[in-house]
CSV table of C-alpha atoms in Angstrom, one decimal:
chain,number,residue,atom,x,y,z
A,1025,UNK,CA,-103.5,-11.9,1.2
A,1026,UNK,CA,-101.9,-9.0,0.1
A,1027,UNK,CA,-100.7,-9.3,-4.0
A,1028,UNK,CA,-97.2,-8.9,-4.5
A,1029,UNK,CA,-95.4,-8.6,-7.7
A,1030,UNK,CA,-91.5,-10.1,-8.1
A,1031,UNK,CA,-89.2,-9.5,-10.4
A,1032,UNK,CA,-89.0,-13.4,-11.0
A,1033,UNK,CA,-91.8,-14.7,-13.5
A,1034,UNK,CA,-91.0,-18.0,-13.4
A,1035,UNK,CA,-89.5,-20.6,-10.6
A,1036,UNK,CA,-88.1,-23.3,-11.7
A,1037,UNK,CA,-88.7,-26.1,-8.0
A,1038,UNK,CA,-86.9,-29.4,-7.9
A,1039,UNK,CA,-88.7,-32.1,-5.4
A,1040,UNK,CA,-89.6,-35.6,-4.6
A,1041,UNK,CA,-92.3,-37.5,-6.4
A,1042,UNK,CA,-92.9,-39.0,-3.1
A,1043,UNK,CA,-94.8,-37.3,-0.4
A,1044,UNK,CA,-91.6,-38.0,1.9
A,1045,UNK,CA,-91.2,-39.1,5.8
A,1046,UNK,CA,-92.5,-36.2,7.5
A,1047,UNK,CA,-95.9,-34.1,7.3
A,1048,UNK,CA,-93.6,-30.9,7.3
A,1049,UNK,CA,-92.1,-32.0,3.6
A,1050,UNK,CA,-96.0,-31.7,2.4
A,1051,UNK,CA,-96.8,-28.7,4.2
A,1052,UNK,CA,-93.7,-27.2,2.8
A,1053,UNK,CA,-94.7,-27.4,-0.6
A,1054,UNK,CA,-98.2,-26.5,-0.3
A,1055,UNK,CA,-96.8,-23.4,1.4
A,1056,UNK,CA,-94.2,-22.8,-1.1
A,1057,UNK,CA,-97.2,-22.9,-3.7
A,1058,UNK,CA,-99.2,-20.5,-2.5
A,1059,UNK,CA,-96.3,-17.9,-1.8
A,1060,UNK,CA,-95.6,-18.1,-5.8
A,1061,UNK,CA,-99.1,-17.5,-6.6
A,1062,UNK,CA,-99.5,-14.9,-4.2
A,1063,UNK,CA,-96.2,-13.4,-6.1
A,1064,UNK,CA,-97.8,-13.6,-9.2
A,1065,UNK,CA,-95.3,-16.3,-9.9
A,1066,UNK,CA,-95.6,-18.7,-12.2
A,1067,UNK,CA,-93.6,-22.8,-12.1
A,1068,UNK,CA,-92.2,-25.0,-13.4
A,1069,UNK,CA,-91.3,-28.4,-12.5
A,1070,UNK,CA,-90.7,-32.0,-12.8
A,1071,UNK,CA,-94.2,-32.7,-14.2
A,1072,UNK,CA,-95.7,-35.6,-11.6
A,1073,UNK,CA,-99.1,-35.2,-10.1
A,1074,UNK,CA,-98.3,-37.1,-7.3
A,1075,UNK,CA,-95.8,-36.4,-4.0
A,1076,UNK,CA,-94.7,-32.8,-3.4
A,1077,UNK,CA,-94.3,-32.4,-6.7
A,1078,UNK,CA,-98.5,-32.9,-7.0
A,1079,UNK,CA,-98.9,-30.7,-3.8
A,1080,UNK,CA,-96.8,-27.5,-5.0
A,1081,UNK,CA,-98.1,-27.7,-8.4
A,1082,UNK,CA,-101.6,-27.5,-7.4
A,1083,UNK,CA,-101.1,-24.8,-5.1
A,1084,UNK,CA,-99.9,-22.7,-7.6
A,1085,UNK,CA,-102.8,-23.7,-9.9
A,1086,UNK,CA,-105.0,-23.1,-7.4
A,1087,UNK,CA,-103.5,-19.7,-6.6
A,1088,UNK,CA,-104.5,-19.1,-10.5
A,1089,UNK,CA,-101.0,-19.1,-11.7
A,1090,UNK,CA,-99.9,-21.2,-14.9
A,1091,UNK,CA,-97.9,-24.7,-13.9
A,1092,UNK,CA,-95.9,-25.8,-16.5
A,1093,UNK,CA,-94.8,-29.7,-16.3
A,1094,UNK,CA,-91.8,-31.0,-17.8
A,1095,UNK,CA,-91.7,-34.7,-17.8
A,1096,UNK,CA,-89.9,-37.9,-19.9
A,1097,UNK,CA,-92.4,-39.7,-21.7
A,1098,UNK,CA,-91.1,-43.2,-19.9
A,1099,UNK,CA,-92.3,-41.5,-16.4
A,1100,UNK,CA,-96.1,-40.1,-17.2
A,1101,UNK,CA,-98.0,-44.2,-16.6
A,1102,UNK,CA,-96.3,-44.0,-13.1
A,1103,UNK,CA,-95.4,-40.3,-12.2
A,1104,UNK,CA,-99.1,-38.6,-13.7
A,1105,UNK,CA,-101.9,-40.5,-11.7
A,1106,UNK,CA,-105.3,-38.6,-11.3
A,1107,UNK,CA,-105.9,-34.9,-12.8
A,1108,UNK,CA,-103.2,-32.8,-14.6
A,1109,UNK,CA,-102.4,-29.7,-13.5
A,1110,UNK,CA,-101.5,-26.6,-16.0
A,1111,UNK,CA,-99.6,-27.7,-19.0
A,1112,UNK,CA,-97.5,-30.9,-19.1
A,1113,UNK,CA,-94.8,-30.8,-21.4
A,1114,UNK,CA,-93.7,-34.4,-22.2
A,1115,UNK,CA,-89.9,-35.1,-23.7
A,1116,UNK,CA,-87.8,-37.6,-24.6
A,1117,UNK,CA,-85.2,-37.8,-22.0
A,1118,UNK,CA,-84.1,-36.6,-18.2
A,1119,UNK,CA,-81.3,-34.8,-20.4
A,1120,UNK,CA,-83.9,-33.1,-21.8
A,1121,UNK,CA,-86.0,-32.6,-19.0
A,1122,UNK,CA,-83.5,-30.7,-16.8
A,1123,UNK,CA,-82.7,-28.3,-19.8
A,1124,UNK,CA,-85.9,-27.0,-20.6
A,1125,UNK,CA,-86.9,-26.5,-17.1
A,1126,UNK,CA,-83.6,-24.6,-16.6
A,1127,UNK,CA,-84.5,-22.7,-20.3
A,1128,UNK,CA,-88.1,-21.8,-19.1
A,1129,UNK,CA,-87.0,-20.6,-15.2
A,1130,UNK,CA,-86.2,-17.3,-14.1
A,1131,UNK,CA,-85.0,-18.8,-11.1
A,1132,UNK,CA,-84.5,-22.8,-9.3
A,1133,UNK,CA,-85.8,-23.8,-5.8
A,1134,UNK,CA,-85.1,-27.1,-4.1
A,1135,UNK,CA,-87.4,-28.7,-1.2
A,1136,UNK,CA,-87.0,-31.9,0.2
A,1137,UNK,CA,-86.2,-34.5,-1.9
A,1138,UNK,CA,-84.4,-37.5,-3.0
A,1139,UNK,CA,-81.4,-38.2,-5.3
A,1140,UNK,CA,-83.2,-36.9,-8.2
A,1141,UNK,CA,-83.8,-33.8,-6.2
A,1142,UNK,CA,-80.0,-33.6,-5.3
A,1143,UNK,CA,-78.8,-34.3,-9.3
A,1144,UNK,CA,-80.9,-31.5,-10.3
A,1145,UNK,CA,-79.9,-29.1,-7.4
A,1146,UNK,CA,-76.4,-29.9,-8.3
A,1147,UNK,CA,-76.6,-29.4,-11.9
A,1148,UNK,CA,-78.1,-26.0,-11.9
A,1149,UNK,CA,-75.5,-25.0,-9.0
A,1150,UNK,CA,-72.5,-26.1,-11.4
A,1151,UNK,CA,-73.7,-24.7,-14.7
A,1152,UNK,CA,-74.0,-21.5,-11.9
A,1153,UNK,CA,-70.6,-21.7,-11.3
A,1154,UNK,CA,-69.1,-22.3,-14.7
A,1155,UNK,CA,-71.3,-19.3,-16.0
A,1156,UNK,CA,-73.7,-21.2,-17.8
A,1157,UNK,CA,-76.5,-19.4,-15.9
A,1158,UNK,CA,-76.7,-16.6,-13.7
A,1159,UNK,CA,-80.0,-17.5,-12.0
A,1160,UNK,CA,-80.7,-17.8,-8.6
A,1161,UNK,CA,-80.7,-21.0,-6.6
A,1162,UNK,CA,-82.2,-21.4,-3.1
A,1163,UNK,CA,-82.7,-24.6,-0.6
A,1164,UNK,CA,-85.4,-24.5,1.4
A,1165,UNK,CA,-85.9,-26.5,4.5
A,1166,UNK,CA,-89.2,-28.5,5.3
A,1167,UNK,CA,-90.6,-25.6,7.5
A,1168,UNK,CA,-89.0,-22.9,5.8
A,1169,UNK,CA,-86.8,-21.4,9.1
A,1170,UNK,CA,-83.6,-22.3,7.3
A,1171,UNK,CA,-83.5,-21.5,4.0
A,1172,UNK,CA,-80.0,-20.7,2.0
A,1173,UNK,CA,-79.5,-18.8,-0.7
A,1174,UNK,CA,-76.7,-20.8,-2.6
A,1175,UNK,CA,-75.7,-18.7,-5.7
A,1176,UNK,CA,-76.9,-15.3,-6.7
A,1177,UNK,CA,-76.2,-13.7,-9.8
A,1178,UNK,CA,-74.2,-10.9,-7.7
A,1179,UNK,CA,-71.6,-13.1,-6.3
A,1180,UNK,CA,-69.3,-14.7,-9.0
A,1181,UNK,CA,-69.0,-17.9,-6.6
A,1182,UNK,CA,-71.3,-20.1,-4.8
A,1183,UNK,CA,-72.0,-18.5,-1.0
């Protein structure tokens, strides 16, 4: 693999605690994993060890990049099973949650998900919009042919 440096130190990825319907979902996010590592890109992310979230973060873990968790203390008995990955970060609330993910990203990419998933992709999109932020969002599909790049920090309005 050839080591490539981007200009984004940390991604921020939003995805289902669930492994999802389709083997494509999985293999998405153990792809997405290793492309961060091979970056040289550190994540962070919803904290759960289990699902796509479990699959992406220990692909970037493995890829020796750090993997930071951010989690609600009322999910960690049902969302962390097994071996944490990287650092887990626990807080109070889902209020919470989202902000210091968005505080400690560089940059915010959803996979497949459910309506957690969608809430989060939503929020960063709208605080996008409003100004709030001026990071990148992007939506990747399950076998990353579509992918859409839905606000850069050079346009002033969603794309």
């Amino acid at each position: 693999m050839e080591d490539t440096k981007s200009k984004f130190r940390r991604v921020c990825v939003f995805c289902g605690s669930s492994s999802g319907k389709k083997s494509s979902y999985q293999e998405a996010a153990i792809q997405l994993g290793k492309e961060l590592a091979e970056r040289r890109i550190d994540l962070v992310y919803g904290g759960a060890t289990v699902g796509l979230m479990g699959l992406v973060s220990q692909a970037v873990h493995d890829g020796g990049r750090h993997v930071l968790g951010v989690i609600p203390r009322s999910l960690m008995p049902v969302a962390i099973t097994g071996q944490i990955v990287g650092e887990v970060r626990a807080v109070s609330s889902m209020h919470q949650r989202k902000a210091e993910m968005a505080r400690q990203a560089d940059a915010f990419i959803a996979l497949p998900g459910g309506f957690g998933t969608l809430e989060e992709l939503l929020e960063v999109v709208t605080f996008a919009q409003l100004g709030i932020h001026r990071k990148p969002v992007l939506i990747l599909s399950q076998s990353f042919s579509i992918s859409y790049l839905f606000y850069t920090p050079e346009t002033t309005t969603c794309v």
